[in-house]
Amino acid sequence: MLSLALAGKPNAGKSTFYTAATLADVDVANYPFTTIDSNRGVATARTDCPCLDLDERCGNDRCRDGTRYVPIELIDVAGLVPGAHEGKGLGNQFLDELTNADAILNVLDASGSTDEEGEPVEEGSHDPVEDVEFIEREMNLWLTGIIDRNWESVKRKSRSPDFDINDALSDLLTGFGASTADVAACLRSLEYPEDPIQWTDADREALAKTVRSRTKPIILVANKVDIASEETLDRLQEAAEIVIPATADGELALRRAVEAGVVDYKPGDVDFEITGDISDAQEAGLEQIREVLTEYGGTGVQRALNAAVYDLLDQITAYPVQNETKWTDAQGNVLPDAFLLPEGSTPTDLAEAVHTDIAEGYLHAVNGKTKRRISDSYELEDGDVIKIVSTAS
Ligand SMILES: Nc1nc2c(ncn2[C@@H]2O[C@H](COP(=O)(O)OP(=O)(O)O)[C@@H](O)[C@H]2O)c(=O)[nH]1
Ligand SMILES: [Mg+2]
């Protein structure tokens, strides 16, 4: 399952974001690792369900009236402080937690009410733009440290006649979540001395940066927009490529209100409806949240998850079915599963994601929308409904 990590300074709102994003997940029991520890849970990406093309909605647990929620893993990494790569704070432990992540949501306090160490200060007295690069810098330094500490062993290996720099570095970097293909791509983009003995600190640092940005891309979540100044937000928007204004607190309040049955709201909606009896104070609180939603087109929590999944990681959603006409599985469930796959994935990649047995017995695939057989090299499109014909199914 795709994995996103929330990183940032203490008090930026990571845990609030995490709680909101993982609350009211209908199907958590099906995902055993949701209970591995308290800071790893199931959140979702939001997309249009293909059942919108059918006469009736599919009725899947994760489909709400044609809005489909696809499970992803979310990790709440405890707060990082500057110097974490040297073990400051609880540094290394937390950087290790980032290892499993496919992408990082850098949550920062856009209101400037926490200083560089994450200590509360008077609102607006810290410039959050200074926090933008900090996660990236700590991760780069941390990875550089790992490469530096292991360079002796790379040099030793290089004396062997069948030495291959790509293999040696892949061994070193798998722990960071970098595949052999990732390492090869990074090396192609760099200029470096043939002989590891001649590598300089700058060469190793450049390698670390490239590997980090390829395997742990980052988007910025400008949290606490409800109390942030517009001027700061404008500057934040310019400081990074993808910046999502958000109110984690607002999302949490809405999801709790939904749980209590007093509000009608789907995560990612740009508005909500009050449907139950609430106190004047509660209503005033919700109306304040509505103002933020109206201004920013939602609370930003779902938008941040979606931006990471679909924009940063370039995923598509594909729906495997057994019956290409009814879009059902063997039990008659309509659109039972949704899989996130990287853009450019093929029917065989989908088969692999469903089950290795299905992949091994793969014969061909049928596009559920056109009912036509598709080639093995067909590039899946977002929202495709695919029947995989396999000796194993
Ligand atoms: N005003 C405002 N406060 C928020 C928002 N999100 C979180 N907070 C508050 O910020 C504080 C720190 O939040 P927490 O999630 O514990 O931060 P963490 O240390 O990054 O996990 C708490 O008091 C939250 O209620 C938000 O969107 N707006
Ligand atoms: Mg926390």
Coordinates of C-alpha atoms and ligand atoms in Angstrom, one line a residue:
M1 CA 0.0 0.0 0.0
L2 CA 1.2 3.5 -0.8
S3 CA 2.6 5.2 2.2
L4 CA 2.7 8.9 3.1
A5 CA 4.5 10.3 6.1
L6 CA 3.6 13.5 8.0
A7 CA 6.8 15.3 9.0
G8 CA 7.4 18.7 10.5
K9 CA 8.3 20.6 13.6
P10 CA 6.5 19.8 16.9
N11 CA 3.1 21.6 17.2
A12 CA 2.7 22.1 13.5
G13 CA -0.5 20.0 13.6
K14 CA 0.7 16.6 12.3
S15 CA -1.1 14.5 14.9
T16 CA -4.3 16.5 14.3
F17 CA -4.0 16.0 10.6
Y18 CA -3.3 12.3 11.2
T19 CA -6.2 11.8 13.5
A20 CA -8.6 13.6 11.1
A21 CA -7.3 11.7 8.1
T22 CA -7.5 8.3 9.7
L23 CA -10.8 8.8 11.6
A24 CA -13.9 7.0 10.5
D25 CA -12.1 4.7 8.2
V26 CA -14.8 2.1 7.6
D27 CA -12.7 -0.9 6.8
V28 CA -9.6 -0.7 9.0
A29 CA -9.9 -4.2 10.2
N30 CA -9.0 -5.5 6.8
Y31 CA -5.6 -3.8 7.0
P32 CA -3.8 -5.5 9.8
F33 CA -0.9 -3.1 9.9
T34 CA -3.3 -0.3 11.0
T35 CA -2.8 -1.6 14.5
I36 CA 1.0 -2.1 14.4
D37 CA 1.5 1.0 16.3
S38 CA -0.4 4.1 17.3
N39 CA 1.1 6.4 14.6
R40 CA 0.5 4.3 11.5
G41 CA -3.0 4.2 10.1
V42 CA -5.2 4.1 7.0
A43 CA -6.1 7.3 5.3
T44 CA -7.6 7.6 1.8
A45 CA -7.2 9.2 -1.5
R46 CA -10.5 10.6 -3.0
T47 CA -11.5 10.0 -6.6
D48 CA -14.6 9.6 -8.8
C49 CA -15.9 6.0 -8.7
P50 CA -16.4 4.4 -12.1
C51 CA -19.9 3.4 -10.8
L52 CA -20.9 7.0 -11.8
D53 CA -21.1 5.5 -15.3
L54 CA -23.6 2.8 -14.1
D55 CA -27.3 3.1 -13.6
E56 CA -26.8 2.6 -9.8
R57 CA -24.0 3.4 -7.4
C58 CA -21.8 0.4 -6.5
G59 CA -22.6 0.4 -2.8
N60 CA -19.0 -0.4 -1.9
D61 CA -18.0 0.5 1.7
R62 CA -15.5 3.0 0.3
C63 CA -17.8 4.6 -2.2
R64 CA -20.0 7.4 -1.0
D65 CA -22.5 8.2 -3.7
G66 CA -19.9 8.0 -6.5
T67 CA -17.1 9.4 -4.5
R68 CA -14.5 6.7 -4.0
Y69 CA -12.0 6.6 -1.2
V70 CA -8.9 4.5 -1.9
P71 CA -6.8 3.3 1.1
I72 CA -3.3 4.6 1.6
E73 CA -1.0 4.3 4.7
L74 CA -0.4 7.4 6.7
I75 CA 2.5 7.7 9.2
D76 CA 2.5 10.4 12.0
V77 CA 6.2 11.0 12.4
A78 CA 7.0 12.7 15.7
G79 CA 8.3 16.2 15.6
L80 CA 11.6 16.9 14.0
V81 CA 13.8 19.7 15.3
P82 CA 16.8 21.3 13.5
G83 CA 19.8 19.1 14.1
A84 CA 17.7 15.9 14.0
H85 CA 20.2 14.3 11.5
E86 CA 22.8 14.5 14.3
G87 CA 20.5 12.8 16.7
K88 CA 19.1 16.0 18.2
G89 CA 15.7 15.7 19.8
L90 CA 14.6 12.1 19.0
G91 CA 16.2 12.7 15.6
N92 CA 17.4 9.5 14.1
Q93 CA 14.5 7.4 15.3
F94 CA 12.1 9.7 13.5
L95 CA 14.1 9.9 10.4
D96 CA 14.1 6.1 10.4
E97 CA 10.3 6.2 10.4
L98 CA 10.4 8.2 7.2
T99 CA 12.2 5.3 5.5
N100 CA 9.0 3.5 4.6
A101 CA 7.3 6.5 3.1
D102 CA 6.8 7.0 -0.6
A103 CA 6.3 10.7 -0.1
I104 CA 6.5 13.2 2.7
L105 CA 3.8 15.7 3.7
N106 CA 5.8 18.5 5.3
V107 CA 3.3 20.0 7.7
L108 CA 4.1 23.5 8.8
D109 CA 2.4 26.1 11.0
A110 CA 1.6 28.8 8.6
S111 CA 0.4 31.1 11.4
G112 CA 3.9 31.5 12.7
S113 CA 2.9 30.7 16.2
T114 CA 5.6 28.1 16.8
D115 CA 9.4 28.9 16.6
E116 CA 12.0 27.0 14.8
E117 CA 12.1 24.4 17.5
G118 CA 8.4 24.0 17.6
E119 CA 7.9 25.9 20.8
P120 CA 4.7 28.0 21.0
V121 CA 5.4 31.7 20.5
E122 CA 3.2 34.7 19.9
E123 CA 1.2 34.3 16.7
G124 CA 3.1 35.7 13.7
S125 CA 6.4 36.1 15.5
H126 CA 8.1 33.3 13.6
D127 CA 8.3 33.3 9.8
P128 CA 7.1 29.9 8.6
V129 CA 8.9 30.4 5.3
E130 CA 12.1 29.6 7.2
D131 CA 10.6 26.1 8.0
V132 CA 10.0 25.2 4.4
E133 CA 13.4 23.8 3.6
F134 CA 14.2 22.4 7.0
I135 CA 12.7 18.9 6.6
E136 CA 14.4 18.5 3.2
R137 CA 17.7 19.7 4.6
E138 CA 17.5 17.3 7.6
M139 CA 16.7 14.4 5.4
N140 CA 19.5 15.3 2.9
L141 CA 22.1 15.6 5.7
W142 CA 20.9 12.4 7.3
L143 CA 21.3 10.4 4.1
T144 CA 24.6 12.0 3.4
G145 CA 25.7 10.8 6.8
I146 CA 24.7 7.2 6.0
I147 CA 26.6 7.3 2.7
D148 CA 29.7 8.9 4.3
R149 CA 29.7 6.3 7.1
N150 CA 29.5 3.4 4.6
W151 CA 31.9 4.8 2.1
E152 CA 34.9 2.7 3.4
S153 CA 33.0 -0.5 2.5
V154 CA 32.2 0.9 -1.0
K155 CA 35.9 1.6 -1.5
R156 CA 36.8 -1.9 -0.3
K157 CA 34.3 -3.5 -2.7
S158 CA 35.7 -1.4 -5.5
R159 CA 39.0 -3.4 -5.4
S160 CA 37.1 -6.5 -6.6
P161 CA 37.3 -7.1 -10.4
D162 CA 33.5 -7.4 -10.7
F163 CA 32.8 -4.2 -8.8
D164 CA 29.7 -2.4 -9.9
I165 CA 29.0 1.0 -8.4
N166 CA 25.3 0.7 -9.0
D167 CA 25.1 -2.6 -7.1
A168 CA 27.3 -1.3 -4.3
L169 CA 25.2 1.9 -3.8
S170 CA 21.9 0.0 -4.1
D171 CA 23.0 -2.3 -1.2
L172 CA 23.7 0.9 0.8
L173 CA 20.4 2.7 -0.1
T174 CA 17.8 -0.1 0.0
G175 CA 17.3 0.7 3.6
F176 CA 16.2 4.2 2.6
G177 CA 13.6 2.8 0.1
A178 CA 15.7 3.3 -3.0
S179 CA 15.5 0.5 -5.6
T180 CA 18.3 -0.5 -7.9
A181 CA 16.4 1.3 -10.7
D182 CA 16.2 4.4 -8.5
V183 CA 20.0 4.3 -7.8
A184 CA 20.7 3.8 -11.5
A185 CA 18.5 6.7 -12.5
C186 CA 20.2 8.9 -9.9
L187 CA 23.7 8.0 -11.0
R188 CA 22.8 8.7 -14.6
S189 CA 21.8 12.3 -13.6
L190 CA 25.1 12.9 -11.8
E191 CA 28.7 13.3 -12.8
Y192 CA 31.1 11.5 -10.6
P193 CA 34.6 9.9 -10.6
E194 CA 34.7 6.3 -11.8
D195 CA 36.8 5.3 -8.8
P196 CA 35.0 5.5 -5.4
I197 CA 38.3 6.5 -3.8
Q198 CA 38.2 9.8 -5.7
W199 CA 34.7 10.7 -4.6
T200 CA 34.6 14.0 -2.6
D201 CA 32.2 15.0 0.1
A202 CA 30.4 17.1 -2.5
D203 CA 29.9 14.0 -4.7
R204 CA 28.4 12.1 -1.8
E205 CA 26.2 15.0 -0.9
A206 CA 25.0 15.3 -4.4
L207 CA 24.1 11.6 -4.5
A208 CA 22.2 11.9 -1.2
K209 CA 20.2 14.9 -2.5
T210 CA 19.2 13.2 -5.8
V211 CA 18.2 9.9 -4.1
R212 CA 16.2 11.8 -1.4
S213 CA 14.3 13.9 -4.0
R214 CA 13.6 10.8 -6.1
T215 CA 12.5 8.4 -3.4
K216 CA 11.1 10.9 -0.8
P217 CA 9.4 13.7 -2.7
I218 CA 7.9 16.4 -0.5
I219 CA 4.8 18.5 -0.6
L220 CA 4.1 21.4 1.7
V221 CA 1.0 21.5 3.9
A222 CA 0.5 25.1 5.1
N223 CA -1.5 24.3 8.2
K224 CA -3.5 26.5 10.5
V225 CA -4.7 28.7 7.7
D226 CA -7.6 29.7 9.9
I227 CA -5.2 31.9 11.9
A228 CA -2.5 32.5 9.2
S229 CA -2.0 35.8 7.4
E230 CA -2.7 36.0 3.7
E231 CA 0.7 37.7 3.2
T232 CA 2.5 34.7 4.8
L233 CA 0.5 32.2 2.7
D234 CA 1.4 34.1 -0.5
R235 CA 5.0 33.8 0.3
L236 CA 4.7 30.2 1.3
Q237 CA 3.0 29.5 -2.1
E238 CA 6.1 30.8 -3.8
A239 CA 8.6 29.0 -1.6
A240 CA 7.7 25.4 -2.8
E241 CA 6.3 23.7 -5.8
I242 CA 3.2 22.1 -4.3
V243 CA 1.7 24.0 -1.3
I244 CA -1.7 23.1 0.1
P245 CA -3.3 25.5 2.6
A246 CA -5.0 23.5 5.3
T247 CA -6.8 23.4 8.6
A248 CA -6.3 20.1 10.2
D249 CA -8.3 21.2 13.2
G250 CA -11.2 22.1 11.0
E251 CA -11.2 18.7 9.2
L252 CA -11.1 17.0 12.6
A253 CA -14.0 19.0 13.9
L254 CA -16.0 18.1 10.7
R255 CA -15.2 14.4 10.9
R256 CA -16.2 14.3 14.5
A257 CA -19.4 16.1 13.7
V258 CA -20.1 13.6 11.0
E259 CA -19.4 10.8 13.5
A260 CA -21.9 12.4 15.9
G261 CA -24.4 12.5 13.1
V262 CA -25.0 16.2 13.1
V263 CA -23.2 17.2 9.9
D264 CA -23.3 15.9 6.3
Y265 CA -19.8 16.1 4.9
K266 CA -17.5 13.9 2.8
P267 CA -13.8 14.4 3.2
G268 CA -12.6 16.6 0.5
D269 CA -16.0 18.4 0.0
V270 CA -15.9 22.2 -0.4
D271 CA -18.9 22.6 1.9
F272 CA -21.0 20.8 4.5
E273 CA -24.5 20.8 5.8
I274 CA -25.6 20.9 9.4
T275 CA -28.2 18.2 9.8
G276 CA -28.6 17.7 13.5
D277 CA -29.3 19.6 16.7
I278 CA -26.3 21.4 17.9
S279 CA -25.6 24.2 20.4
D280 CA -25.2 27.8 19.4
A281 CA -21.5 27.5 20.3
Q282 CA -21.0 24.5 18.1
E283 CA -22.8 26.2 15.3
A284 CA -20.6 29.2 15.6
G285 CA -17.5 27.0 15.5
L286 CA -18.7 25.2 12.4
E287 CA -19.6 28.5 10.7
Q288 CA -16.0 29.6 11.3
I289 CA -14.8 26.5 9.6
R290 CA -17.2 27.1 6.7
E291 CA -15.5 30.4 6.1
V292 CA -12.1 28.7 5.7
L293 CA -13.7 26.0 3.4
T294 CA -15.2 28.7 1.3
E295 CA -12.0 30.7 1.0
Y296 CA -9.6 27.7 0.3
G297 CA -12.0 25.2 -1.4
G298 CA -12.0 22.8 1.5
T299 CA -10.0 22.0 4.7
G300 CA -7.0 21.0 2.6
V301 CA -6.5 17.7 4.4
Q302 CA -8.0 15.6 1.6
R303 CA -6.5 17.8 -1.0
A304 CA -3.0 17.3 0.5
L305 CA -3.4 13.6 0.4
N306 CA -4.7 13.7 -3.1
A307 CA -1.9 16.0 -4.3
A308 CA 0.7 13.6 -2.8
V309 CA -0.9 10.6 -4.4
Y310 CA -2.0 11.8 -7.8
D311 CA 0.3 14.8 -8.5
L312 CA 3.5 14.1 -6.7
L313 CA 3.5 10.3 -7.0
D314 CA 1.7 10.3 -10.4
Q315 CA -0.7 7.4 -9.4
I316 CA -3.8 6.2 -11.2
T317 CA -6.7 4.2 -9.7
A318 CA -7.6 0.9 -11.4
Y319 CA -10.4 -1.4 -10.6
P320 CA -10.0 -5.1 -11.2
V321 CA -13.2 -7.1 -11.7
Q322 CA -14.1 -10.7 -12.7
N323 CA -17.1 -9.9 -14.8
E324 CA -16.3 -7.2 -17.3
T325 CA -20.0 -6.5 -18.1
K326 CA -21.3 -6.2 -14.6
W327 CA -18.0 -5.0 -13.1
T328 CA -18.4 -7.5 -10.3
D329 CA -16.3 -10.1 -8.4
A330 CA -17.3 -13.7 -8.1
Q331 CA -19.7 -12.8 -5.3
G332 CA -21.5 -10.2 -7.3
N333 CA -19.9 -7.2 -5.5
V334 CA -19.7 -4.2 -7.9
L335 CA -16.3 -2.6 -8.2
P336 CA -15.0 -4.5 -5.1
D337 CA -11.4 -3.2 -5.2
A338 CA -9.4 -0.2 -6.2
F339 CA -5.7 -0.2 -6.6
L340 CA -3.3 2.7 -6.9
L341 CA -0.6 2.2 -9.5
P342 CA 2.1 4.4 -11.0
E343 CA 1.2 6.1 -14.3
G344 CA 2.3 3.9 -17.1
S345 CA 1.3 0.7 -15.4
T346 CA 0.0 -2.2 -17.5
P347 CA -2.6 -4.9 -17.0
T348 CA 0.2 -7.2 -15.8
D349 CA 1.3 -4.7 -13.2
L350 CA -2.4 -4.6 -12.0
A351 CA -2.4 -8.4 -11.9
E352 CA 0.8 -8.3 -9.8
A353 CA -0.9 -5.8 -7.4
V354 CA -3.9 -8.1 -7.0
H355 CA -2.0 -11.3 -6.3
T356 CA 1.2 -12.9 -7.4
D357 CA -0.7 -16.1 -8.4
I358 CA -3.0 -14.1 -10.7
A359 CA 0.1 -12.5 -12.2
E360 CA 1.8 -15.8 -12.7
G361 CA -1.2 -17.3 -14.4
Y362 CA -1.9 -14.1 -16.4
L363 CA -3.3 -14.9 -19.9
H364 CA -4.8 -11.5 -21.0
A365 CA -7.0 -8.6 -19.9
V366 CA -10.2 -7.1 -21.0
N367 CA -11.1 -3.4 -20.6
G368 CA -14.4 -3.2 -18.8
K369 CA -15.4 0.0 -20.4
T370 CA -14.9 -1.0 -24.0
K371 CA -15.3 -4.7 -23.4
R372 CA -12.3 -5.2 -25.7
R373 CA -9.3 -7.3 -25.1
I374 CA -6.3 -5.1 -24.4
S375 CA -2.6 -5.8 -25.0
D376 CA -0.1 -6.6 -22.3
S377 CA 1.6 -3.2 -22.9
Y378 CA -1.6 -1.2 -22.7
E379 CA -1.1 1.7 -20.3
L380 CA -3.8 1.8 -17.8
E381 CA -5.8 5.0 -17.5
D382 CA -7.1 6.5 -14.3
G383 CA -10.5 4.9 -13.5
D384 CA -10.0 1.9 -15.7
V385 CA -12.1 -1.2 -14.9
I386 CA -10.1 -4.3 -15.9
K387 CA -10.9 -8.0 -16.1
I388 CA -7.7 -10.0 -15.7
V389 CA -8.0 -13.5 -17.3
S390 CA -5.7 -15.8 -15.4
T391 CA -5.3 -19.5 -14.9
A392 CA -5.4 -18.7 -11.2
S393 CA -8.7 -16.9 -11.1
Ligands
LIG1 N1 -5.7 27.2 14.7 C1 -5.4 25.9 14.4 N2 -4.8 25.1 15.3 C2 -4.4 23.9 14.9 C3 -4.7 23.4 13.6 N3 -4.3 22.1 13.5 C4 -3.7 21.8 14.7 N4 -3.8 22.9 15.5 C5 -3.4 23.0 17.0 O1 -2.0 22.9 17.0 C6 -1.6 22.3 18.2 C7 -0.5 21.2 17.9 O2 -1.2 20.2 17.2 P1 -0.6 18.7 17.0 O3 -1.5 18.0 16.0 O4 -0.5 18.1 18.4 O5 0.9 19.0 16.5 P2 2.1 18.0 16.2 O6 3.0 18.2 17.3 O7 2.7 18.5 14.9 O8 1.6 16.6 16.1 C8 -2.8 21.7 18.9 O9 -3.2 22.6 19.9 C9 -3.8 21.7 17.7 O10 -5.1 21.9 18.2 C10 -5.4 24.3 12.7 O11 -5.7 23.9 11.5 N5 -5.7 25.5 13.1
MG2 MG 2.2 15.0 17.3

